[in-house]
mmCIF file of C-alpha atoms and ligand atoms in Angstrom:
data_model
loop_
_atom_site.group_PDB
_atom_site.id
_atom_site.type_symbol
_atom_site.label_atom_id
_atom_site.label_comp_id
_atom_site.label_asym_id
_atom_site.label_seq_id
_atom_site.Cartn_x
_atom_site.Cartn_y
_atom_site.Cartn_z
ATOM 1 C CA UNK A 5 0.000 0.000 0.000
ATOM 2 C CA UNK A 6 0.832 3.857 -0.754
ATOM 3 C CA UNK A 7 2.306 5.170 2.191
ATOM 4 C CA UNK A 8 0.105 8.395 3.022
ATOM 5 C CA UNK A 9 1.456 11.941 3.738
ATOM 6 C CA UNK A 10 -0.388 14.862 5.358
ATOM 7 C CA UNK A 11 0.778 18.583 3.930
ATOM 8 C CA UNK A 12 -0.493 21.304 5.991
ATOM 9 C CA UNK A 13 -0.293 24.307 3.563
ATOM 10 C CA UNK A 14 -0.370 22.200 0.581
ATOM 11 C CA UNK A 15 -1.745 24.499 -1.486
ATOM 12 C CA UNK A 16 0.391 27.370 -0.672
ATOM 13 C CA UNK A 17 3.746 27.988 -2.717
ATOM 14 C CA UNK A 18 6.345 25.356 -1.124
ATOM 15 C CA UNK A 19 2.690 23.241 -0.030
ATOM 16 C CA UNK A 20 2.062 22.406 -3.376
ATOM 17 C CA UNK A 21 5.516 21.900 -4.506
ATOM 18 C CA UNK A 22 5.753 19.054 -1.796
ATOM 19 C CA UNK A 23 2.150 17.724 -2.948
ATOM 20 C CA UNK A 24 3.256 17.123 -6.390
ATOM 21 C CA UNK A 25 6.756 15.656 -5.178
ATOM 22 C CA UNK A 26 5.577 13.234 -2.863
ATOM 23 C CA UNK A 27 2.968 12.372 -4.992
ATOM 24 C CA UNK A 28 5.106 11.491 -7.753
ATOM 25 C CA UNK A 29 6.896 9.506 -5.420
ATOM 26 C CA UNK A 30 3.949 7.440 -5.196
ATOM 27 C CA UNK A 31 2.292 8.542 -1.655
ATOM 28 C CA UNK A 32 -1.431 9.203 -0.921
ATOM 29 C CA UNK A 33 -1.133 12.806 -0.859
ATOM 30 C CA UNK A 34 -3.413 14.637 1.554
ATOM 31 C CA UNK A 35 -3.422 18.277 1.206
ATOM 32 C CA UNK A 36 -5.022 20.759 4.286
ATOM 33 C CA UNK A 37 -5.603 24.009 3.660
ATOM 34 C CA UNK A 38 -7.534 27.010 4.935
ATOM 35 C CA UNK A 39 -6.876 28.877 1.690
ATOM 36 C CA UNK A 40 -5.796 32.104 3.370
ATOM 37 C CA UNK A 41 -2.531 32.865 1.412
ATOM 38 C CA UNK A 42 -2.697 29.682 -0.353
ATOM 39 C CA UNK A 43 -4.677 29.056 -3.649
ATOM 40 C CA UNK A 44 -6.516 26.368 -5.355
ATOM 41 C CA UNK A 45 -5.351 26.826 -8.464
ATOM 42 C CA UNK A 46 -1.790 25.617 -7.151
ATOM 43 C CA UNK A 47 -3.024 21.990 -6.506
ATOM 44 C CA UNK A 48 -5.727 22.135 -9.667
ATOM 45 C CA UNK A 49 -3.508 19.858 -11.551
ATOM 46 C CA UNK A 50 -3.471 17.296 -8.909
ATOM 47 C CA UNK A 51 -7.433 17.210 -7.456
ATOM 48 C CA UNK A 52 -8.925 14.869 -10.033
ATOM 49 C CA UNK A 53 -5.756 12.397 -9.554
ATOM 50 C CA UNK A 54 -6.040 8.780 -7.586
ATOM 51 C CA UNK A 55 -3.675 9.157 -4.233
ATOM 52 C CA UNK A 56 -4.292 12.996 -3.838
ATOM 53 C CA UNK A 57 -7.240 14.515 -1.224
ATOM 54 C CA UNK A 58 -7.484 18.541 -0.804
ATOM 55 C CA UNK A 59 -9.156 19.204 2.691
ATOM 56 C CA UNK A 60 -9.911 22.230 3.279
ATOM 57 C CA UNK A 61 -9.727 23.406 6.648
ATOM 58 C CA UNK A 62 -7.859 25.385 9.129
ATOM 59 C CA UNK A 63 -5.087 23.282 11.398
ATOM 60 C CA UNK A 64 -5.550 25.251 14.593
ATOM 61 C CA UNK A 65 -8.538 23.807 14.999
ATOM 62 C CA UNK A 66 -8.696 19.816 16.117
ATOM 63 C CA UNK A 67 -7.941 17.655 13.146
ATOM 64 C CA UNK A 68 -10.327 14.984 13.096
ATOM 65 C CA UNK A 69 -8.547 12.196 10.226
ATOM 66 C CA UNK A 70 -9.643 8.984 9.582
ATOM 67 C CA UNK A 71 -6.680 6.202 8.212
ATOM 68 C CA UNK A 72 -3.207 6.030 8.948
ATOM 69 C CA UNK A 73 -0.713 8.544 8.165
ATOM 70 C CA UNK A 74 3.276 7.824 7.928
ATOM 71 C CA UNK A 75 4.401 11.559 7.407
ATOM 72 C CA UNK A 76 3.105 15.004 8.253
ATOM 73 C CA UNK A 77 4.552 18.159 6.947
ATOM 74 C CA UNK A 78 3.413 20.959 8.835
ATOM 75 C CA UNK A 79 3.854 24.072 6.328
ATOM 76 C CA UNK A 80 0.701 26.128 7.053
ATOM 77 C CA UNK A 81 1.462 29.810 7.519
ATOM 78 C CA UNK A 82 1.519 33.287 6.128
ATOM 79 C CA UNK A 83 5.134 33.347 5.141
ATOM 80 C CA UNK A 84 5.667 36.713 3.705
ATOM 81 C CA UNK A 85 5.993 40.041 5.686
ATOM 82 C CA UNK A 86 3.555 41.745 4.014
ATOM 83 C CA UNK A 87 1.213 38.692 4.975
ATOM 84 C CA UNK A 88 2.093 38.332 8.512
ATOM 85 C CA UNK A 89 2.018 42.080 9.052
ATOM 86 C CA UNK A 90 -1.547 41.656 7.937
ATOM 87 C CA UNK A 91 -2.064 38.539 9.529
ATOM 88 C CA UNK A 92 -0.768 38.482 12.979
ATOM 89 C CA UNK A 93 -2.956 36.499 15.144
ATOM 90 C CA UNK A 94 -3.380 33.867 12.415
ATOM 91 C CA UNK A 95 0.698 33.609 12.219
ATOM 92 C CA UNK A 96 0.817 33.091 15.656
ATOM 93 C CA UNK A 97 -2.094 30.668 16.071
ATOM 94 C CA UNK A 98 -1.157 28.356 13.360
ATOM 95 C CA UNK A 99 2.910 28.207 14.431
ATOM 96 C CA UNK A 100 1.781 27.709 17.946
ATOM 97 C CA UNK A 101 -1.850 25.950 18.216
ATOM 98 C CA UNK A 102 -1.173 24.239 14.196
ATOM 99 C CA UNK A 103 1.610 23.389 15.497
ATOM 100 C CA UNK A 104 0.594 21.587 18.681
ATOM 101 C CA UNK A 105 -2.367 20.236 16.913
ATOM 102 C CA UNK A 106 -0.485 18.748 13.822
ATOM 103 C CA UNK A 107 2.255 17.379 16.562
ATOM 104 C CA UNK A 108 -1.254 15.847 18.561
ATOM 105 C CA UNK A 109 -2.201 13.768 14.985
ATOM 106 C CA UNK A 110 1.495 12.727 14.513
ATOM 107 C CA UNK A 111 1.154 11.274 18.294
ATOM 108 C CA UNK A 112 -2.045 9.614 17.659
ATOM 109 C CA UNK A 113 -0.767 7.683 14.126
ATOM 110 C CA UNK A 114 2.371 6.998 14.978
ATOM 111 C CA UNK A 115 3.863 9.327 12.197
ATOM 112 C CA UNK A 116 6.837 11.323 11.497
ATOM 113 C CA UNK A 117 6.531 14.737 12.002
ATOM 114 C CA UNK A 118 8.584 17.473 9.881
ATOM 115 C CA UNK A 119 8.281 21.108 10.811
ATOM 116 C CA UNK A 120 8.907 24.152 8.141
ATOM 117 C CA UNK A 121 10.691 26.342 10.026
ATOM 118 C CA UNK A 122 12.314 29.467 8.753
ATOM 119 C CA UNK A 123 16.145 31.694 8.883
ATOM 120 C CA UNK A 124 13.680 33.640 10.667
ATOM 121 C CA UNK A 125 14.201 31.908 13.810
ATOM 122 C CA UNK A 126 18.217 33.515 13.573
ATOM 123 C CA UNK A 127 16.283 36.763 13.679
ATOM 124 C CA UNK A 128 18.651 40.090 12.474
ATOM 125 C CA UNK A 129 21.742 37.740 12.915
ATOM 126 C CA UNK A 130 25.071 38.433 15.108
ATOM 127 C CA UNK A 131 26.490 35.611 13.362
ATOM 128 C CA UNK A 132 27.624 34.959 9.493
ATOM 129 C CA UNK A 133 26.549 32.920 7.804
ATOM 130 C CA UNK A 134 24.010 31.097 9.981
ATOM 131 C CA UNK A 135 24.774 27.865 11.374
ATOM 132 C CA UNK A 136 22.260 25.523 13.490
ATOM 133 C CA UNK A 137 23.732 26.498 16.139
ATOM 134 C CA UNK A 138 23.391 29.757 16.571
ATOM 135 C CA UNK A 139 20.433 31.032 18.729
ATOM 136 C CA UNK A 140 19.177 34.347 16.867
ATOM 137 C CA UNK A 141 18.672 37.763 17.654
ATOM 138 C CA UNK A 142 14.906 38.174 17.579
ATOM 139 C CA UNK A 143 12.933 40.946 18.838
ATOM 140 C CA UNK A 144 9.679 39.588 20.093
ATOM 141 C CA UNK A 145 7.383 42.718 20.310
ATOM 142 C CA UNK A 146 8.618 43.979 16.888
ATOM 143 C CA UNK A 147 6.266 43.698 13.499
ATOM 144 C CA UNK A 148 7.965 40.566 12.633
ATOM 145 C CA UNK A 149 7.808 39.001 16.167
ATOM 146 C CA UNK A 150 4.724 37.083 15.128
ATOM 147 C CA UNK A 151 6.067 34.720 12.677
ATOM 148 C CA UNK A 152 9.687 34.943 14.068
ATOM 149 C CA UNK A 153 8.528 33.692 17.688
ATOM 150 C CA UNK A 154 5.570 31.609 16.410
ATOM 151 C CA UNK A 155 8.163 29.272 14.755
ATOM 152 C CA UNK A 156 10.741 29.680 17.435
ATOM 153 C CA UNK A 157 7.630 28.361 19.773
ATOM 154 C CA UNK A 158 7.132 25.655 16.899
ATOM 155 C CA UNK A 159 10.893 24.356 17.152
ATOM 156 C CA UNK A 160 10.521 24.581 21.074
ATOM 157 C CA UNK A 161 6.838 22.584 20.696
ATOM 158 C CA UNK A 162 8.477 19.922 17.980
ATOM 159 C CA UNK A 163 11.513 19.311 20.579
ATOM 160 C CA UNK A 164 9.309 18.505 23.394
ATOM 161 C CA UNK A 165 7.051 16.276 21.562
ATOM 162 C CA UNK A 166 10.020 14.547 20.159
ATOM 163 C CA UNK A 167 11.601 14.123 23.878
ATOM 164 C CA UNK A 168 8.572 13.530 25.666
ATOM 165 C CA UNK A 169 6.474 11.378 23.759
ATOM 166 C CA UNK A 170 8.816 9.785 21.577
ATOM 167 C CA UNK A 171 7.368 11.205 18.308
ATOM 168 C CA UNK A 172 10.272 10.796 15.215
ATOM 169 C CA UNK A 173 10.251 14.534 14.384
ATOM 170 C CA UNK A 174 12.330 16.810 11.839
ATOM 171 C CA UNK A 175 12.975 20.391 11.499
ATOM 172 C CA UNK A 176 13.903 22.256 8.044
ATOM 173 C CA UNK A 177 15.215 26.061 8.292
ATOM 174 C CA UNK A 178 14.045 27.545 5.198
ATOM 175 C CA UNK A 179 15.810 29.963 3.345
ATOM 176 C CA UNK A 180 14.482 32.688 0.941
ATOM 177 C CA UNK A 181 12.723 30.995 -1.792
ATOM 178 C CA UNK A 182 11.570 31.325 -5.198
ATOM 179 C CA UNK A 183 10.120 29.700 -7.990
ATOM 180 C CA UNK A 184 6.754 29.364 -9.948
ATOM 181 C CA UNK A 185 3.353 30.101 -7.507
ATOM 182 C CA UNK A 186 4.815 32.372 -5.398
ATOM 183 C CA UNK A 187 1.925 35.173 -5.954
ATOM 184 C CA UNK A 188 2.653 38.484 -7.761
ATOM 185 C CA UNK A 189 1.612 40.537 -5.052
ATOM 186 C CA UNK A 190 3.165 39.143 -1.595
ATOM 187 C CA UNK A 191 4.742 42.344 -1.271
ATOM 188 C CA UNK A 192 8.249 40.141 -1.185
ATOM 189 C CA UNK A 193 11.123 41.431 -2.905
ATOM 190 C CA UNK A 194 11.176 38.561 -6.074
ATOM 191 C CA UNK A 195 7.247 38.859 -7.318
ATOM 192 C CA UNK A 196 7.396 42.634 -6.575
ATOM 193 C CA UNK A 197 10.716 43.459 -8.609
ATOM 194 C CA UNK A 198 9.758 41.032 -11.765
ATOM 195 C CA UNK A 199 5.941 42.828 -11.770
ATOM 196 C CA UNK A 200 7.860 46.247 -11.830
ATOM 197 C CA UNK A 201 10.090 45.146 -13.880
ATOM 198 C CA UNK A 202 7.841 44.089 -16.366
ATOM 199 C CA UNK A 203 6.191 47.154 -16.420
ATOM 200 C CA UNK A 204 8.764 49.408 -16.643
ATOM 201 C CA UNK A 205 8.087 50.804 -13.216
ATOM 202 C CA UNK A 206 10.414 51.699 -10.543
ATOM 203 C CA UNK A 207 11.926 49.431 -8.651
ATOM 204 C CA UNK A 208 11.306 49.709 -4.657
ATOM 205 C CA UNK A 209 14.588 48.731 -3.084
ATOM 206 C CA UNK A 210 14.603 49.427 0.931
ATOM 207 C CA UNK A 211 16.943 51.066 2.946
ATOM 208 C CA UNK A 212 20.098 51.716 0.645
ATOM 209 C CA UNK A 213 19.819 48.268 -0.713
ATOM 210 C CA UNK A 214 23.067 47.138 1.279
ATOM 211 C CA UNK A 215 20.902 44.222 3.256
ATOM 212 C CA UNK A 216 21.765 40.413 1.985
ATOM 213 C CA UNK A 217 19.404 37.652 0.946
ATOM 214 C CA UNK A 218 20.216 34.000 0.002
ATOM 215 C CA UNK A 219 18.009 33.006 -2.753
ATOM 216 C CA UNK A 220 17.000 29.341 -3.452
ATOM 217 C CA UNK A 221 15.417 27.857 -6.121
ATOM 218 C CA UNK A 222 11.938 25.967 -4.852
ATOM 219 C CA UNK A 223 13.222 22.362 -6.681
ATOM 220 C CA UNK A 224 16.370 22.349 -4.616
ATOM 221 C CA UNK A 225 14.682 23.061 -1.836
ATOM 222 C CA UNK A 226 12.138 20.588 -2.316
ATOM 223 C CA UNK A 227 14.602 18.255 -2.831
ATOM 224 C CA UNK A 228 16.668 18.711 0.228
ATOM 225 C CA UNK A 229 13.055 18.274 2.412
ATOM 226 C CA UNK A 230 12.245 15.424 0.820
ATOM 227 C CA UNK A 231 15.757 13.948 1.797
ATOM 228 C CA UNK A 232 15.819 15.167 5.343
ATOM 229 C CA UNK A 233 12.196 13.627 6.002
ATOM 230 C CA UNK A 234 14.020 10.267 4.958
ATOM 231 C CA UNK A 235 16.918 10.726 7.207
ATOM 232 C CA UNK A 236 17.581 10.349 10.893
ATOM 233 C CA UNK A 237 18.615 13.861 11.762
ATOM 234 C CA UNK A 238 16.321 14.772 14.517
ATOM 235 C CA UNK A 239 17.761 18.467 15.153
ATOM 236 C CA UNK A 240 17.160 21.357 12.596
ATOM 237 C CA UNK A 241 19.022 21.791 9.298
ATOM 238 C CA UNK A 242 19.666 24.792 7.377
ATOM 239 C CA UNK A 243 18.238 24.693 3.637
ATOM 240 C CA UNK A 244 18.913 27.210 1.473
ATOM 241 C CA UNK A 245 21.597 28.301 -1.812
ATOM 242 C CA UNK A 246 24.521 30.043 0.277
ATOM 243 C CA UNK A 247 24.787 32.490 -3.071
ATOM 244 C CA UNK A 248 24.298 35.537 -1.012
ATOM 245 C CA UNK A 249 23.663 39.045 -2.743
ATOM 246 C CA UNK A 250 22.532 42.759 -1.821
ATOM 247 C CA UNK A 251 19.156 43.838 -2.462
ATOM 248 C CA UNK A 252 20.547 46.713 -4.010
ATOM 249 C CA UNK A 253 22.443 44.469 -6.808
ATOM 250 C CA UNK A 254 19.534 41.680 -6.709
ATOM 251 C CA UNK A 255 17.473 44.568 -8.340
ATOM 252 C CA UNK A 256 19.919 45.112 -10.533
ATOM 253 C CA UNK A 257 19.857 42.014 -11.579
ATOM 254 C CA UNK A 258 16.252 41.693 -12.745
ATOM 255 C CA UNK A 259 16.592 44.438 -14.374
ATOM 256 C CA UNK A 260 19.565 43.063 -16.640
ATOM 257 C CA UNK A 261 17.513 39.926 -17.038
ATOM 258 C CA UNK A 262 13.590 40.905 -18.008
ATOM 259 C CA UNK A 263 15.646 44.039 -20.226
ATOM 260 C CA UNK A 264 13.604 46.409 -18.287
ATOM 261 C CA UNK A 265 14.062 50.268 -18.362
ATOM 262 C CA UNK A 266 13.137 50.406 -14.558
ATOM 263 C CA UNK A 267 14.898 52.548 -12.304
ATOM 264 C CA UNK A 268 15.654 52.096 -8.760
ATOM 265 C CA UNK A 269 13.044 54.078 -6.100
ATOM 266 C CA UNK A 270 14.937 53.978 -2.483
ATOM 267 C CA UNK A 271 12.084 53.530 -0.062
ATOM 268 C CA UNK A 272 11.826 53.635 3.680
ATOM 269 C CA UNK A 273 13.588 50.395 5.253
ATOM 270 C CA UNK A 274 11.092 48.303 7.354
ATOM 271 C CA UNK A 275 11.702 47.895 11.085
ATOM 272 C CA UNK A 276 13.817 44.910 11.878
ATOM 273 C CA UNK A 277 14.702 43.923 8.502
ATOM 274 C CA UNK A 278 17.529 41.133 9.029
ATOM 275 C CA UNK A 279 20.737 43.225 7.366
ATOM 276 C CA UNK A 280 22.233 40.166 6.439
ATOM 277 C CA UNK A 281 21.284 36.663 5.695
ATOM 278 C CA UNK A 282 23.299 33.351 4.387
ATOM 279 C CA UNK A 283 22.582 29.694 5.260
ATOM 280 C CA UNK A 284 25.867 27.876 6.440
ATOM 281 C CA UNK A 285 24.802 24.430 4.510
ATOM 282 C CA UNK A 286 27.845 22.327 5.613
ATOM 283 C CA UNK A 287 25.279 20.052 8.202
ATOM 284 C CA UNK A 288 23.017 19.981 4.810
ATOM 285 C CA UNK A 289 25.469 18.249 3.166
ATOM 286 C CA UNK A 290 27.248 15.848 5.672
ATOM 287 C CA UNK A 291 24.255 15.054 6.829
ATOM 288 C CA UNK A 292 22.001 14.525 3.862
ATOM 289 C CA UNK A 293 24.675 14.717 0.959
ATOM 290 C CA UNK A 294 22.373 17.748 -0.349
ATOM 291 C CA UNK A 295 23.599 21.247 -2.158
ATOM 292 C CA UNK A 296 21.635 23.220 -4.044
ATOM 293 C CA UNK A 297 22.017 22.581 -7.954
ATOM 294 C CA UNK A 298 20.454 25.653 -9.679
ATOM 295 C CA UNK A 299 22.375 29.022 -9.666
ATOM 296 C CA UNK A 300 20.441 32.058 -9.610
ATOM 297 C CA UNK A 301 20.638 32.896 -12.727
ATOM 298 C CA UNK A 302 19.403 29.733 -14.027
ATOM 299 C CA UNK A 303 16.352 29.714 -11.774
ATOM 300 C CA UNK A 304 15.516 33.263 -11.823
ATOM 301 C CA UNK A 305 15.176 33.018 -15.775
ATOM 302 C CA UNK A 306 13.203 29.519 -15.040
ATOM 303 C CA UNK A 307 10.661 31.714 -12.782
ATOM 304 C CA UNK A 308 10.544 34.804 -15.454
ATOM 305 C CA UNK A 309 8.500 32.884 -17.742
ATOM 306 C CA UNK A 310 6.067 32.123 -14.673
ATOM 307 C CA UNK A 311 6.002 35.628 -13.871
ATOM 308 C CA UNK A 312 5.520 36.946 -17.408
ATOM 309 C CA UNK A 313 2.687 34.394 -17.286
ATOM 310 C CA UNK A 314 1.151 35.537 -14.570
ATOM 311 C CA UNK A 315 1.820 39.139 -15.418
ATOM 312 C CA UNK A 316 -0.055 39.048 -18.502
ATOM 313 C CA UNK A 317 -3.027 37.199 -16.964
ATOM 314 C CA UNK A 318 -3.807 39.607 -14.374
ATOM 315 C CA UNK A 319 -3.575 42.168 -17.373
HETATM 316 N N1 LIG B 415 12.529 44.505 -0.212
HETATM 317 C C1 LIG B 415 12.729 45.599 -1.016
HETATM 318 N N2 LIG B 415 11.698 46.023 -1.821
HETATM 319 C C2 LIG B 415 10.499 45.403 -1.876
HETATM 320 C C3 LIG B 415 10.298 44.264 -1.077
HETATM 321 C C4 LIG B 415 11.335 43.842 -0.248
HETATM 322 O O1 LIG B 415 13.812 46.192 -1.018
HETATM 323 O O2 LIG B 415 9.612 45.869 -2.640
HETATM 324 C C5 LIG B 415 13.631 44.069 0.651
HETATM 325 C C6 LIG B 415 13.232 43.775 2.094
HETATM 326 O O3 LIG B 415 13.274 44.961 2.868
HETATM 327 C C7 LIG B 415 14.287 42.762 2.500
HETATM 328 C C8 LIG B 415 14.589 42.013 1.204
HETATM 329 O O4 LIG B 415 14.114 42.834 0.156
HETATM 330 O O5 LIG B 415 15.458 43.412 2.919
HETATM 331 C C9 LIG B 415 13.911 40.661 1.112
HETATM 332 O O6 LIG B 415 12.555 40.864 1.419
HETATM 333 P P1 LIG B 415 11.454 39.743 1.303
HETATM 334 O O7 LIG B 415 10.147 40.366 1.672
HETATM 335 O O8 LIG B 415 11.550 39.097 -0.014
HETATM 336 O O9 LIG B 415 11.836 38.644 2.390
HETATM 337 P P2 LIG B 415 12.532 38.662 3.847
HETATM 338 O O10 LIG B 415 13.837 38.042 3.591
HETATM 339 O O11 LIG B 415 12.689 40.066 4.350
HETATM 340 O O12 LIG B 415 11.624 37.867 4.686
#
């Protein structure tokens, strides 16, 4: 028999990603969502397919399943500033109550457990690049306290399960990442710089641009989840591509690659933006012989076409 996989979030972005992966690997997908940032039309392709159920329904509330499940992947939440800046209490009830739920169904069907947890959790970081070890600099009244401390609650919530009640649990720290369904308008700095882009419009670059992402493309990412859920590392691992850029130059970039007349607008530079961020990958790879494989440049001009797609949809 199929083994069967729950996805909370599976029809967000990385949700849906991890639906068709899994489900190509041959599980009984089943795919909870409240629909909130996520979108229907991400998992479209997959509803009228054997081995794949879309539930729709919001984790924070008791999750009432019948059957046995071997894996859960807890990935429901607003992810993007803009959406937990607009979201708060439902960032902070679905890391901490989704959370403890989720962990409460992995308990009762004796399944594996793996958490989507974020760089986040390092905060605006002392240290460079970011190892597992390090412990973060979060401020937990700020704008982006809700998500930051909801998953830092999750981690806490995922340890104790896993020491307390025995549960087999895993924990991924996601890195900045792109790729096909991200929406056009979740204020982060990809969708919005390819839409202005596109258009010709200036491009919004915060602060002085000097701040440093890591950008990874979604199908390594995918890849190196899909490998730590069959491993037996029980403490968190860094995923992400350490290829680390400025904002400033990251805009830059797009523009070189749609061949965009777009200038650059500095804008006001939101509170608590992390001013630098780079996975350190090296437990990634000893661990669970993973590395990204796509450069930027290769999957940024992978995810222009989805863009241009998308762009010329919405009109
Ligand atoms: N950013 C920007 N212009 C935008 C949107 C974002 O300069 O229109 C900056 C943002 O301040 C941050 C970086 O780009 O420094 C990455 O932002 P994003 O929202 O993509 O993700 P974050 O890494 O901050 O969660």
């Amino acid at each position: 028999m199929a083994k069967r996989i729950l996805i909370t979030g599976g029809a967000g972005f990385l949700g849906s990603h991890l639906c068709d992966r899994y489900h190509k690997e041959g599980w009984d997908v089943i795919c909870m969502d409240n629909l909130i940032t996520g979108s229907y039309e991400n998992i479209e392709h997959l509803v009228d397919q054997e081995r794949f159920t879309f539930i729709k329904f919001d984790v924070t509330e008791y999750i009432d399943l019948d059957g046995d499940l071997d894996l859960i992947l807890h990935f429901a939440s607003p992810a993007s500033p803009i959406d937990y800046l607009e979201m708060p209490i439902q960032t902070l009830k679905v890391g901490s109550l989704g959370t403890h739920k989720t962990l409460g169904l992995a308990r009762a069907k004796k399944a594996r457990f793996l958490l989507a947890s974020t760089s986040e959790v390092y905060g605006d970081p002392l240290e460079h690049p970011q190892k597992e070890s390090y412990w973060g600099n979060v401020n937990p009244t700020g704008y982006r306290g809700v998500y930051d401390e909801a998953k830092r609650f999750a981690e806490a919530m995922t340890m104790a399960y896993q020491r307390y009640h025995g549960i087999e649990t895993r924990i991924v720290r996601i890195f900045n990442t792109y790729g096909s369904r991200m929406r056009l308008n979740d204020g982060r700095a990809l969708p919005t710089f390819f839409r202005q882009a596109f258009y010709n419009k200036p491009i919004t670059v915060f602060g002085d641009g000097s701040q440093t992402r890591s950008f990874t493309y979604v199908d390594d990412l995918v890849e190196g989840i899909y490998r730590l859920s069959k491993s037996d590392e029980d403490e968190p691992v860094n995923i992400g591509n350490p290829e680390e850029i400025s904002i400033l130059d990251f805009a830059k970039e797009i523009i070189e690659i749609t061949g965009s007349k777009s200038e650059i607008d500095f804008k006001e530079l939101p509170a608590d933006d992390p001013k630098i961020r780079q996975p350190d990958i090296s437990k990634a790879k000893r661990v669970l012989n993973w590395e990204p494989k796509t450069s930027r440049r290769e999957g940024l001009l992978k995810t222009m076409e989805y863009f241009k797609e998308q762009v010329s949809k919405s009109g």
